[in-house]
Structure formats: C-alpha cells, structure tokens
Amino acid sequence: MADLAFLWHMHQPDYRHPDNGEFRLPWVLLHAIKDYTDMAAHLERHPHIRCTVNFVPVLLDQIEDYADQFATGCWRDPLLRLAASPRPECFTADERQWLIDLAFRCHAPTMLEPFAPYRRLRDLLLHVRSHDGEALDYLSGAYFADLATWYLLAWSGESLRRAGGVIAELMAKGSGFSLADRQALLAELGDAVAGIVPRYRALADDGRVELSCTPAGHPLAPLLLDFNAAREAWPDCALPAAPEYPGGRSRVAEHVAQAVASHARRFGRPPAGLWPAEGALSEAFLKQVGEAGFRWTASSHGVLKHSAGNDARTTQAWQAPDGTPGDLTLFFRNERLSDLIGFEYCRWHGRDAAQHFMTEVKALHLQDANHLIPVFLDGENAWEYYPYNAWYFFSDLYDALEKNPGIRTVTLSEAADSQRARRARLPRLVAGSWVYGTLSTWIGHPDKNRAWEMLCEVKHCVDRALDGDRLGPAERADVIRRLAVCEGSDWFWWLGDYNSPQSVASFDALFRENLKALYQVLKLPLPSGLDHPISRGGGEPESGGTMRRAN
C-alpha cells in the first residue's frame, strides 16, 4: 500500500504596524474566512483522510488578534472598521480611496465575475473614472458600504456560504446593505475566525490531522546562520556586505523555542515535526532542528537532487546526514504533484483534476507498492484561482482517496514510522529551499542584500543594548519581539525588480517601519536610509498577500 502524505502550509507575515497595531493589509483576515475555514471543513467532511497541517506562530498571533477585534469591536483593521461604520457617508476622502484601491484585489474570474452585484460596483467605478476623476466624490455612502460588504462576501469561504446563514442571505440580497446587515455579517465572520484554532485542534485530538510548526517569526534560518549557505547551490550568488548576521544561531534557537511553546499552548501538545520557513534547510539548521527534539522536517526535491544527485527520489524518507543530533527523518516534496495542485488544476473541471491526480498517484503505486508520495503546498494561496474555492476539487479528490484501498493518506509522523526501515542516509545536505532548490529568492539581488545589511546594522545595536543596562525588562522584551518580526523571510521575498510594484512598495515600507520602531525602542537616532524605499519593484500584482508559490 502506498502512503500519500499531504502537508498544507498556512502562513502570512505580520501585517501590523509596529507602533499602533493597525493592520496595513487584510490578508490574514481574508485567508482566515476563506481558506483556513474551508480546509478545516473539507477534513471534517472526510473523516478517513489523514494529513499534516502546518501553522506558523506569527499567523496564529494575528488570527487571535482578529478574534479579539470581533469580540470587542475595537477594530485595528481598516476594512473591518469601515464595514462596521454606522455612517459610511462620512468616510473621509482617504478612507474612500483606500477602500477603492483594496476592494477589487482578488482573482476576478472566480471571485468577482460570478457575482452581478459585485460586478456592478466595479463597472460603476470604471464608468465614473472614465468620465471625470473628480466625479468619485458623487459616489454615495451606500456605494462604499456595499463595496466593503461585497469584498468580505467575495472572500468568504465556500463552507460558510453553504452553511445557509447570513452570508448566503446577503449574497442573495445583493445590494443596499444596512448597518444591521453588516453587523450580522461581522458577527458570523467573527465566529468563523474564533473557531479556526479550536477546529484544527479537535481534528488533531481525534487523530485525523497532525499539526506541525515553523520557527515563530518565519525566518530564513539558513541565512540567519550563514550567508555563505546561499553559495552551496548557487556558487555565484552575490552576498551582502555584512559578513554574517550577528548572533544568528541564538536567534534561530529562539524562534524554534517560541514555536514549540506557541504550539503547545494552542494545541495542547508540542509538535513532532517542523516545516522550515520556505522549506529552507542547511546542515547547520538541521543540527538545531535535531537538538530541539523534532522527529521530522522537510524540504523540496530540488534540495534533494543537489544533495544526493539527480537520481535521488522523493518516494522514500531519508535519514539526516551524519552528525545531526537525534534521529531526524527528512521528507522531500514531489514537485510535479504538488505543482499540479498549486498551479495547473485550477484550470480544470474539479472532477477531471481529481481523477488525473489519482491516475498519477496510482502510476507511482504500480512502480512500488511501498512508495511514499509527499505532496506539500500552501493551504491558502491557490484556491482563489479555482472555481468555488476548490470545493469540488477537494470533494472529488478526498472522496476518491477514501474509496481507494491501495492508497492510504498518512500524517508525516505516520510516514516517518512506516518508512523507517526504508530510509537511506542522506550523504550531505546542500542548503536550499522549495523555490528552485536554492536561496536565491531571499538573497543575491542588490535590494535583498541591502535589506540584509540594514537588518545586520540594527542587530548590532540590539546586541549592544541588551548587553548593557539601559533597558528595563519590559523594554528588553519589546526589543526582542520587534527584532523577531524584522527577521521574517517575507521582507526579502518581495524585494526585487520582478515582483508586483504594489506589493513591493507595501512590504518595503512595512519592513522599514519595523526597523524604525526597533531603533526608537533602543532610543537611538534613525539611520537616514530608512526614509527611502529599498526597491522599485516590477512585474504583475498578486491579490493575496503572499505570492501563490509552488509549495
């Protein structure tokens, strides 16, 4: 019997302004009401499916922040504040422009075009703009109330729509949403957000899902440990001027320890497995993963090929290289099957896609009945490109898997146990990630390297401050918390001339705001470079916060 091991990775970076806690972008909220709810619903409806779901602590922190906003009505997300406003006719010009800039950011073929009232809001805006830009002032408060409402409805999950509550009623109503309508919608969305962690914990407690973690702030650990790790798979990589990230080993250890504590607090037990941020591993990081007591970790086929040759296969588990503490099992994703789900099947009819996936899995099963089939990807970013948020794809796929006696879905801890006797020893591990098998997405470009240099500069200041007695206990804790945010991988991902200008500008600005806040807590003057953008950006915009990755 072949083992099919899904890993669904859930991650969004910290979108909160470091000073006031305001959410600069709403992607955690939108993925929460659309994807985290739907992915739980699919598993609840298919009790014989086993899989691994990975949550990053920085995402869970923000989900809890949103749950608190819904519970208290103290809105720190402008989208929710505008949706809850009793007087939309009093929106300021800046609020109106902000909502217009945001409220059509989605994959239009699946999330806007199917809904005539939402299309009318877009078409009305286009009509007004085509005649006179100043005519935007004539759009009424009712227009903006409906726009905020429809944006939340468009991002609501298929499971919420099918529950037959307020969301379905408002979608049927279509327009003219009253304050009572919007309050009812916010109440229903608040219940959905508050239920995310308990639902996944219940699935784990029932043994149907394994929950794993990522280091707390989603740092690119191999580079925190050694910039030269980038040259293992890309020898010509240009490195930052700074020779290293100071104190990287202790910082990675802290992110790992915080992740374990976060996981135990929220899910009732420590995690057995760790999915590294961006699937990025190095031998130095593997040693820290082993020292922390994890049973398994994972990366991509590209990393495996660089480490063990082009013939190395993902269809077995691997034992970590000699010198790795503990007994750490490594998994490497099947890139073809993972990318079919992440990028290709959204263009197919759901049933055809599910049947094709099953055919591919059966072909692997015929080659070796004891094969492991590891399919790892985002559990959030691909589904907006599917009709009905991939509802029919998952229904047909999970149904087919439950009925197939030759394919068994397993968690990665179960796979580690069943594959133990078949493991081969990995001769070495060449540092890389699940993007091209290298670290090039986070280092090597002048803008990315400049960001690393800015981070190294503030880290030296942090170390000096923590070594002295200028800061009290609360200030020291605040410094460490803010530093962890600055160490996140997403700041470096988005910098460069091949990403969306809109997203590059947002992440560039928020990264610099976090650095500024750190200097201010340290009671140090701000370097002049923090007032100037790092990158100019380029490419086409993405709608969902984090690029739809091949993961």
Coordinates of C-alpha atoms in Angstrom, one line a residue:
M1 CA 0.0 0.0 0.0
A2 CA 1.4 3.4 -1.0
D3 CA 1.3 6.2 1.5
L4 CA 0.2 9.7 0.4
A5 CA 1.3 12.4 2.7
F6 CA -0.3 15.8 2.3
L7 CA 1.2 18.8 4.1
W8 CA -0.8 22.0 3.9
H9 CA 1.3 25.0 5.0
M10 CA -0.5 28.0 6.5
H11 CA 1.4 31.3 6.7
Q12 CA 1.0 35.0 6.4
P13 CA 3.6 37.6 7.6
D14 CA 2.9 40.1 10.3
Y15 CA 0.9 42.9 8.6
R16 CA 0.5 45.0 11.8
H17 CA 2.1 48.5 12.1
P18 CA 4.7 48.2 14.8
D19 CA 3.6 51.3 16.7
N20 CA -0.2 51.2 16.7
G21 CA -1.0 47.6 15.8
E22 CA -3.1 48.6 12.8
F23 CA -3.2 46.1 10.0
R24 CA -1.7 47.5 6.9
L25 CA -3.1 44.7 4.7
P26 CA -6.1 42.4 5.4
W27 CA -4.7 39.1 4.0
V28 CA -4.8 37.2 7.3
L29 CA -8.4 38.1 7.8
L30 CA -9.3 37.2 4.2
H31 CA -7.5 33.9 4.1
A32 CA -9.0 33.1 7.5
I33 CA -12.6 33.5 6.4
K34 CA -12.0 31.8 3.0
D35 CA -9.2 29.2 3.2
Y36 CA -8.5 28.2 6.8
T37 CA -12.2 27.6 7.3
D38 CA -12.7 25.7 4.1
M39 CA -9.6 23.5 4.6
A40 CA -10.9 22.5 8.0
A41 CA -14.4 21.9 6.6
H42 CA -13.0 19.5 3.9
L43 CA -11.3 17.4 6.5
E44 CA -14.3 17.4 8.8
R45 CA -16.5 16.1 5.9
H46 CA -14.0 13.3 5.1
P47 CA -13.1 11.6 8.3
H48 CA -10.9 9.0 6.8
I49 CA -8.4 11.5 5.3
R50 CA -5.2 12.0 7.2
C51 CA -2.8 14.9 6.5
T52 CA -0.4 17.3 8.2
V53 CA -1.4 21.0 8.6
N54 CA 1.4 23.4 9.4
F55 CA 0.7 26.7 11.2
V56 CA 3.3 29.4 11.7
P57 CA 3.1 31.2 15.1
V58 CA 3.1 34.7 13.5
L59 CA 0.0 33.8 11.6
L60 CA -1.7 32.4 14.8
D61 CA -0.9 35.6 16.6
Q62 CA -2.8 37.6 14.0
I63 CA -5.7 35.2 13.9
E64 CA -6.1 35.7 17.6
D65 CA -5.8 39.4 17.2
Y66 CA -8.7 39.3 14.7
A67 CA -10.7 37.2 17.1
D68 CA -10.2 39.8 19.7
Q69 CA -11.3 42.6 17.3
F70 CA -14.5 40.8 16.5
A71 CA -15.2 40.1 20.2
T72 CA -14.6 43.7 21.4
G73 CA -15.4 45.8 18.3
C74 CA -12.1 47.6 18.7
W75 CA -11.1 47.5 15.0
R76 CA -7.5 47.5 14.1
D77 CA -8.1 46.5 10.5
P78 CA -9.4 49.4 8.4
L79 CA -11.6 47.1 6.3
L80 CA -13.5 45.9 9.3
R81 CA -13.7 49.4 10.7
L82 CA -15.3 50.7 7.5
A83 CA -17.6 47.7 7.2
A84 CA -18.8 48.4 10.8
S85 CA -19.2 52.1 10.4
P86 CA -22.8 53.3 11.1
R87 CA -22.2 56.3 8.8
P88 CA -20.5 55.4 5.5
E89 CA -21.5 58.7 4.0
C90 CA -19.0 60.3 6.4
F91 CA -16.0 58.3 5.1
T92 CA -13.1 60.7 4.5
A93 CA -11.5 61.1 1.1
D94 CA -8.6 58.9 2.2
E95 CA -10.8 56.2 3.5
R96 CA -12.8 56.1 0.3
Q97 CA -9.6 56.0 -1.8
W98 CA -8.2 53.2 0.4
L99 CA -11.3 51.1 0.0
I100 CA -11.4 51.6 -3.7
D101 CA -7.8 50.6 -4.0
L102 CA -8.4 47.4 -2.0
A103 CA -11.8 46.2 -2.7
F104 CA -11.3 44.7 -6.2
R105 CA -8.0 42.9 -5.3
C106 CA -9.0 39.4 -5.9
H107 CA -8.9 36.9 -8.8
A108 CA -11.7 38.4 -10.8
P109 CA -12.7 35.3 -12.9
T110 CA -13.6 33.3 -9.8
M111 CA -14.2 35.9 -7.1
L112 CA -15.8 38.9 -8.9
E113 CA -17.3 38.0 -12.3
P114 CA -19.7 35.3 -10.9
F115 CA -21.5 38.0 -8.8
A116 CA -23.6 40.5 -10.7
P117 CA -24.0 43.0 -7.8
Y118 CA -20.2 43.0 -7.2
R119 CA -19.6 43.5 -11.0
R120 CA -21.9 46.4 -11.0
L121 CA -19.9 48.1 -8.2
R122 CA -16.8 47.7 -10.3
D123 CA -18.4 48.8 -13.6
L124 CA -19.9 51.9 -11.9
L125 CA -16.4 52.8 -10.6
L126 CA -15.0 52.4 -14.1
H127 CA -17.7 54.4 -15.7
V128 CA -17.2 57.3 -13.2
R129 CA -13.5 57.3 -13.7
S130 CA -13.8 57.2 -17.5
H131 CA -15.8 60.5 -17.4
D132 CA -14.2 62.5 -14.7
G133 CA -11.8 61.6 -11.9
E134 CA -13.3 64.2 -9.7
A135 CA -16.7 62.5 -10.1
L136 CA -15.7 59.9 -7.5
D137 CA -17.0 62.5 -4.9
Y138 CA -20.5 61.8 -6.2
L139 CA -20.4 58.1 -5.1
S140 CA -22.6 57.7 -2.1
G141 CA -22.1 56.3 1.3
A142 CA -24.3 53.4 0.2
Y143 CA -21.8 52.6 -2.6
F144 CA -19.0 52.3 -0.1
A145 CA -21.0 50.3 2.4
D146 CA -21.9 47.8 -0.3
L147 CA -18.3 47.7 -1.6
A148 CA -16.9 46.8 1.9
T149 CA -19.6 44.2 2.3
W150 CA -19.1 42.6 -1.1
Y151 CA -15.3 42.4 -0.6
L152 CA -15.9 40.4 2.6
L153 CA -18.6 38.3 0.8
A154 CA -16.3 37.6 -2.1
W155 CA -13.5 36.4 0.2
S156 CA -15.9 34.3 2.3
G157 CA -15.3 30.5 2.1
E158 CA -17.5 28.1 0.3
S159 CA -18.2 26.3 3.5
L160 CA -19.5 29.5 5.1
R161 CA -21.7 30.2 2.1
R162 CA -23.2 26.6 2.1
A163 CA -24.0 26.9 5.9
G164 CA -27.1 28.9 4.9
G165 CA -26.5 31.7 7.3
V166 CA -26.1 35.5 7.0
I167 CA -23.5 35.2 4.2
A168 CA -25.9 33.3 1.9
E169 CA -28.7 35.7 2.7
L170 CA -26.6 38.8 1.9
M171 CA -25.3 37.3 -1.3
A172 CA -28.9 36.7 -2.4
K173 CA -29.9 40.3 -1.3
G174 CA -27.1 41.7 -3.5
S175 CA -27.1 45.4 -2.6
G176 CA -28.5 48.0 -0.3
F177 CA -26.8 46.5 2.8
S178 CA -27.9 48.1 6.0
L179 CA -25.9 48.6 9.2
A180 CA -27.8 45.6 10.6
D181 CA -26.8 43.5 7.6
R182 CA -23.2 44.5 8.1
Q183 CA -23.2 43.8 11.8
A184 CA -24.7 40.4 11.2
L185 CA -22.0 39.6 8.6
L186 CA -19.3 40.7 11.0
A187 CA -20.8 38.5 13.8
E188 CA -20.8 35.5 11.5
L189 CA -17.3 36.1 10.3
G190 CA -16.1 36.6 13.9
D191 CA -17.5 33.2 14.9
A192 CA -15.6 31.7 11.9
V193 CA -12.3 33.3 12.8
A194 CA -12.6 32.4 16.5
G195 CA -13.3 28.8 15.6
I196 CA -10.2 28.2 13.5
V197 CA -7.7 27.1 16.2
P198 CA -10.3 25.0 18.1
R199 CA -11.4 23.2 14.9
Y200 CA -7.9 22.2 13.9
R201 CA -7.1 21.2 17.5
A202 CA -10.2 19.0 17.5
L203 CA -9.1 17.3 14.3
A204 CA -5.7 16.7 15.8
D205 CA -7.2 15.4 19.1
D206 CA -9.2 12.9 17.0
G207 CA -6.0 11.7 15.3
R208 CA -7.2 12.8 11.9
V209 CA -4.7 15.6 11.4
E210 CA -1.1 16.2 12.6
L211 CA -0.3 19.8 13.4
S212 CA 3.3 20.9 12.8
C213 CA 5.0 24.2 13.2
T214 CA 7.5 26.6 11.7
P215 CA 10.0 28.8 13.6
A216 CA 8.0 31.5 15.2
G217 CA 8.7 34.6 13.0
H218 CA 9.2 32.6 9.8
P219 CA 12.9 33.4 9.5
L220 CA 15.0 32.2 6.6
A221 CA 17.1 30.1 9.1
P222 CA 20.0 29.0 6.8
L223 CA 20.8 32.7 6.0
L224 CA 20.5 33.8 9.7
L225 CA 23.1 31.1 10.4
D226 CA 25.4 31.8 7.5
F227 CA 25.1 34.0 4.4
N228 CA 27.5 31.6 2.6
A229 CA 24.9 28.9 2.7
A230 CA 23.4 30.7 -0.4
R231 CA 26.5 29.7 -2.4
E232 CA 26.1 26.0 -1.8
A233 CA 23.5 25.7 -4.5
W234 CA 24.3 29.0 -6.3
P235 CA 28.1 29.5 -6.2
D236 CA 28.0 32.9 -7.9
C237 CA 25.5 34.4 -5.5
A238 CA 26.4 38.0 -4.6
L239 CA 26.3 38.3 -0.8
P240 CA 25.6 41.3 1.5
A241 CA 28.5 43.5 2.5
A242 CA 28.0 42.3 6.1
P243 CA 30.0 39.2 6.7
E244 CA 27.2 37.5 8.7
Y245 CA 24.0 38.0 10.7
P246 CA 25.3 38.6 14.2
G247 CA 24.2 36.0 16.7
G248 CA 22.2 34.0 14.2
R249 CA 22.4 30.7 15.9
S250 CA 20.9 32.0 19.2
R251 CA 18.2 33.8 17.2
V252 CA 17.2 30.7 15.3
A253 CA 17.1 28.8 18.5
E254 CA 14.8 31.4 20.0
H255 CA 12.4 31.2 17.0
V256 CA 12.3 27.4 17.3
A257 CA 11.7 27.5 21.1
Q258 CA 9.0 30.1 20.7
A259 CA 7.3 27.9 18.0
V260 CA 7.3 24.9 20.3
A261 CA 5.8 26.9 23.2
S262 CA 3.2 28.5 20.9
H263 CA 2.2 25.2 19.6
A264 CA 1.9 23.5 23.0
R265 CA -0.2 26.5 24.3
R266 CA -2.6 26.5 21.4
F267 CA -2.9 22.8 20.5
G268 CA -2.2 21.1 23.8
R269 CA 1.0 19.3 22.9
P270 CA 4.4 20.0 21.4
P271 CA 4.8 19.4 17.7
A272 CA 6.6 16.3 16.4
G273 CA 7.5 17.9 13.1
L274 CA 8.9 21.2 11.8
W275 CA 8.3 22.6 8.3
P276 CA 11.1 25.2 7.9
A277 CA 10.2 28.6 6.6
E278 CA 10.2 28.4 2.8
G279 CA 11.3 24.7 3.1
A280 CA 14.8 26.1 3.6
L281 CA 17.3 23.8 5.2
S282 CA 21.0 23.7 5.7
E283 CA 23.2 21.3 7.7
A284 CA 23.7 23.9 10.4
F285 CA 20.0 24.4 10.7
L286 CA 19.3 20.6 10.7
K287 CA 21.5 20.3 13.7
Q288 CA 19.4 22.9 15.6
V289 CA 16.2 21.1 14.5
G290 CA 17.6 17.8 15.8
E291 CA 18.8 19.5 19.1
A292 CA 15.2 20.7 19.6
G293 CA 13.9 17.2 19.6
F294 CA 11.9 17.2 16.4
R295 CA 11.2 13.8 14.7
W296 CA 10.9 15.1 11.1
T297 CA 11.5 18.0 8.9
A298 CA 11.1 18.5 5.1
S299 CA 12.1 20.4 2.0
S300 CA 11.9 20.1 -1.8
H301 CA 13.1 17.7 -4.5
G302 CA 15.4 20.4 -5.7
V303 CA 17.3 20.4 -2.4
L304 CA 17.4 16.5 -2.5
K305 CA 18.8 16.5 -6.0
H306 CA 21.5 19.0 -5.1
S307 CA 22.3 16.9 -2.0
A308 CA 22.1 13.3 -3.3
G309 CA 22.2 13.5 -7.1
N310 CA 19.6 13.7 -9.8
D311 CA 18.5 10.1 -9.3
A312 CA 17.6 10.6 -5.7
R313 CA 13.9 10.1 -5.3
T314 CA 11.2 11.6 -3.1
T315 CA 9.4 8.3 -2.8
Q316 CA 11.2 7.4 0.5
A317 CA 12.0 9.1 3.7
W318 CA 15.7 10.0 4.3
Q319 CA 17.8 9.9 7.4
A320 CA 19.6 13.1 8.2
P321 CA 23.3 13.3 7.5
D322 CA 25.8 12.0 10.0
G323 CA 26.4 14.4 12.8
T324 CA 22.8 15.5 13.1
P325 CA 21.6 15.1 16.7
G326 CA 18.7 12.8 17.4
D327 CA 17.0 10.6 14.9
L328 CA 15.7 13.1 12.4
T329 CA 13.7 11.9 9.3
L330 CA 13.7 14.1 6.2
F331 CA 11.0 14.3 3.6
F332 CA 11.2 15.9 0.2
R333 CA 8.1 17.1 -1.8
N334 CA 7.0 15.5 -5.0
E335 CA 7.2 18.7 -7.1
R336 CA 5.1 17.5 -10.0
L337 CA 2.1 16.5 -8.0
S338 CA 2.4 19.5 -5.6
D339 CA 2.6 21.9 -8.5
L340 CA -0.3 20.3 -10.4
I341 CA -2.5 21.3 -7.4
G342 CA -0.8 24.6 -6.8
F343 CA -0.8 25.9 -10.4
E344 CA -2.5 23.7 -13.0
Y345 CA -5.7 22.1 -11.7
C346 CA -7.3 25.4 -11.2
R347 CA -7.9 25.4 -15.0
W348 CA -9.6 22.0 -14.9
H349 CA -13.0 20.8 -14.0
G350 CA -12.8 19.7 -10.4
R351 CA -13.7 16.1 -11.1
D352 CA -11.2 15.8 -14.0
A353 CA -8.5 17.3 -11.9
A354 CA -9.2 14.8 -9.0
Q355 CA -9.2 11.9 -11.4
H356 CA -6.0 13.0 -13.1
F357 CA -4.3 13.3 -9.7
M358 CA -5.5 9.8 -8.7
T359 CA -4.1 8.4 -12.0
E360 CA -0.7 10.0 -11.3
V361 CA -0.8 8.5 -7.7
K362 CA -1.8 5.1 -9.0
A363 CA 1.1 5.1 -11.5
L364 CA 3.5 5.7 -8.7
H365 CA 1.8 3.0 -6.7
L366 CA 2.3 0.5 -9.5
Q367 CA 6.0 1.2 -9.6
D368 CA 6.4 0.4 -6.0
A369 CA 3.6 -0.6 -3.6
N370 CA 5.6 0.8 -0.7
H371 CA 6.1 4.2 -2.2
L372 CA 5.8 7.4 -0.2
I373 CA 4.1 10.2 -2.1
P374 CA 4.8 13.5 -0.4
V375 CA 2.6 16.4 -1.6
F376 CA 3.4 19.7 0.1
L377 CA 2.0 23.1 -0.8
D378 CA 0.3 26.2 0.6
G379 CA -3.1 25.6 2.2
E380 CA -4.3 29.1 1.3
N381 CA -3.0 30.8 -1.8
A382 CA -4.0 28.6 -4.7
W383 CA -7.7 28.2 -4.0
E384 CA -8.9 31.6 -5.2
Y385 CA -7.9 30.6 -8.7
Y386 CA -10.2 27.6 -8.6
P387 CA -13.9 27.9 -9.1
Y388 CA -15.8 27.7 -5.8
N389 CA -12.6 28.0 -3.9
A390 CA -11.6 24.4 -5.0
W391 CA -14.7 23.0 -3.2
Y392 CA -15.5 20.4 -5.9
F393 CA -11.8 19.6 -6.4
F394 CA -11.4 18.6 -2.8
S395 CA -14.8 16.9 -2.6
D396 CA -13.9 14.7 -5.5
L397 CA -10.3 14.1 -4.5
Y398 CA -10.9 13.3 -0.9
D399 CA -13.9 11.0 -1.9
A400 CA -11.7 9.1 -4.4
L401 CA -8.9 8.7 -1.8
E402 CA -11.3 7.4 0.8
K403 CA -12.6 4.8 -1.6
N404 CA -9.2 3.6 -2.9
P405 CA -7.9 0.6 -0.9
G406 CA -4.4 0.8 -2.4
I407 CA -3.7 4.4 -1.4
R408 CA -3.5 5.4 2.3
T409 CA -3.4 9.0 3.4
V410 CA -1.0 9.5 6.3
T411 CA 0.4 12.2 8.5
L412 CA 4.1 12.8 8.3
S413 CA 4.8 11.3 11.7
E414 CA 2.9 8.2 10.5
A415 CA 5.1 8.3 7.3
A416 CA 8.2 8.5 9.4
D417 CA 7.2 5.4 11.3
S418 CA 6.2 3.4 8.3
Q419 CA 9.3 4.4 6.2
R420 CA 11.8 3.9 9.0
A421 CA 13.2 0.6 7.7
R422 CA 13.4 2.0 4.1
R423 CA 15.3 5.2 5.0
A424 CA 18.5 6.0 3.2
R425 CA 21.2 8.1 4.9
L426 CA 21.5 11.5 3.1
P427 CA 25.2 11.9 2.3
R428 CA 25.1 15.6 2.9
L429 CA 22.6 18.4 2.7
V430 CA 23.2 21.3 0.2
A431 CA 21.4 24.4 1.6
G432 CA 18.4 25.4 -0.4
S433 CA 14.6 26.0 -0.3
W434 CA 11.5 24.8 -2.2
V435 CA 12.0 27.6 -4.7
Y436 CA 14.4 26.3 -7.3
G437 CA 16.2 24.4 -4.6
T438 CA 18.3 27.5 -3.9
L439 CA 18.1 30.5 -1.6
S440 CA 18.0 33.0 -4.5
T441 CA 14.6 34.3 -3.7
W442 CA 15.9 35.9 -0.4
I443 CA 19.5 36.9 -1.2
G444 CA 21.7 37.9 -4.1
H445 CA 19.7 40.7 -5.6
P446 CA 21.0 44.2 -4.6
D447 CA 17.8 45.2 -2.9
K448 CA 17.6 41.9 -0.9
N449 CA 21.2 42.3 0.1
R450 CA 20.7 45.9 1.2
A451 CA 17.8 44.7 3.4
W452 CA 20.1 42.2 5.0
E453 CA 22.7 44.8 5.6
M454 CA 20.0 47.1 7.3
L455 CA 18.9 44.2 9.4
C456 CA 22.5 43.4 10.4
E457 CA 23.1 47.0 11.4
V458 CA 20.1 47.1 13.7
K459 CA 21.0 43.7 15.2
H460 CA 24.4 45.1 16.2
C461 CA 22.6 47.9 18.0
V462 CA 20.2 45.4 19.7
D463 CA 23.2 43.3 20.9
R464 CA 24.9 46.4 22.5
A465 CA 21.7 47.5 24.2
L466 CA 20.9 44.0 25.6
D467 CA 24.5 43.7 26.9
G468 CA 24.1 46.9 28.9
D469 CA 21.6 48.1 31.5
R470 CA 19.9 51.0 29.6
L471 CA 16.7 49.0 29.0
G472 CA 14.2 47.8 31.6
P473 CA 12.7 44.3 31.5
A474 CA 9.6 45.4 29.5
E475 CA 11.8 47.3 27.0
R476 CA 14.1 44.3 26.6
A477 CA 11.1 42.0 25.9
D478 CA 9.8 44.6 23.4
V479 CA 13.1 44.8 21.6
I480 CA 13.3 41.0 21.2
R481 CA 9.7 40.9 20.0
R482 CA 10.2 43.6 17.4
L483 CA 13.5 42.0 16.2
A484 CA 11.7 38.7 15.6
V485 CA 9.3 40.5 13.2
C486 CA 12.2 42.1 11.3
E487 CA 13.8 38.7 10.8
G488 CA 10.8 37.3 8.9
S489 CA 11.6 35.9 5.4
D490 CA 8.8 37.7 3.6
W491 CA 10.5 41.1 3.6
F492 CA 13.3 39.6 1.5
W493 CA 11.0 37.6 -0.7
W494 CA 9.2 40.6 -2.1
L495 CA 12.2 42.9 -2.7
G496 CA 13.4 42.8 -6.2
D497 CA 12.5 44.0 -9.7
Y498 CA 10.4 41.0 -10.7
N499 CA 7.5 41.4 -8.2
S500 CA 4.4 43.5 -8.2
P501 CA 5.2 47.2 -7.6
Q502 CA 2.2 47.5 -5.3
S503 CA 3.3 44.5 -3.1
V504 CA 6.9 45.5 -3.2
A505 CA 6.1 49.0 -2.0
S506 CA 3.9 47.7 0.8
F507 CA 6.4 45.2 2.1
D508 CA 9.3 47.6 1.7
A509 CA 7.6 50.3 3.7
L510 CA 6.4 48.0 6.4
F511 CA 9.9 46.4 6.8
R512 CA 11.4 49.9 7.2
E513 CA 8.7 50.9 9.7
N514 CA 9.6 47.8 11.8
L515 CA 13.3 48.8 11.7
K516 CA 12.4 52.4 12.7
A517 CA 10.3 51.1 15.6
L518 CA 13.2 49.0 16.8
Y519 CA 15.6 51.9 16.7
Q520 CA 13.1 54.0 18.6
V521 CA 12.7 51.4 21.4
L522 CA 16.5 51.3 21.5
K523 CA 16.5 55.1 22.0
L524 CA 18.8 55.5 19.0
P525 CA 18.7 58.0 16.1
L526 CA 17.2 56.7 12.9
P527 CA 19.6 56.0 10.0
S528 CA 18.8 58.3 7.1
G529 CA 18.4 55.3 4.7
L530 CA 15.2 54.2 6.5
D531 CA 13.3 57.1 4.9
H532 CA 14.0 55.9 1.3
P533 CA 12.5 52.8 -0.4
I534 CA 14.8 49.9 -0.8
S535 CA 13.3 48.7 -4.1
R536 CA 11.4 50.0 -7.1
G537 CA 9.7 46.7 -7.8
G538 CA 8.2 45.4 -11.1
G539 CA 6.0 42.7 -12.5
E540 CA 2.3 42.0 -12.1
P541 CA 0.3 42.3 -8.9
E542 CA -0.8 39.4 -6.7
S543 CA -4.1 39.6 -4.8
G544 CA -3.4 37.6 -1.7
G545 CA -0.6 38.9 0.4
T546 CA 1.8 36.1 -0.2
M547 CA 2.7 35.0 -3.7
R548 CA 1.0 31.9 -4.9
R549 CA 4.0 29.7 -4.5
A550 CA 5.0 26.2 -5.8
N551 CA 4.8 24.9 -2.3

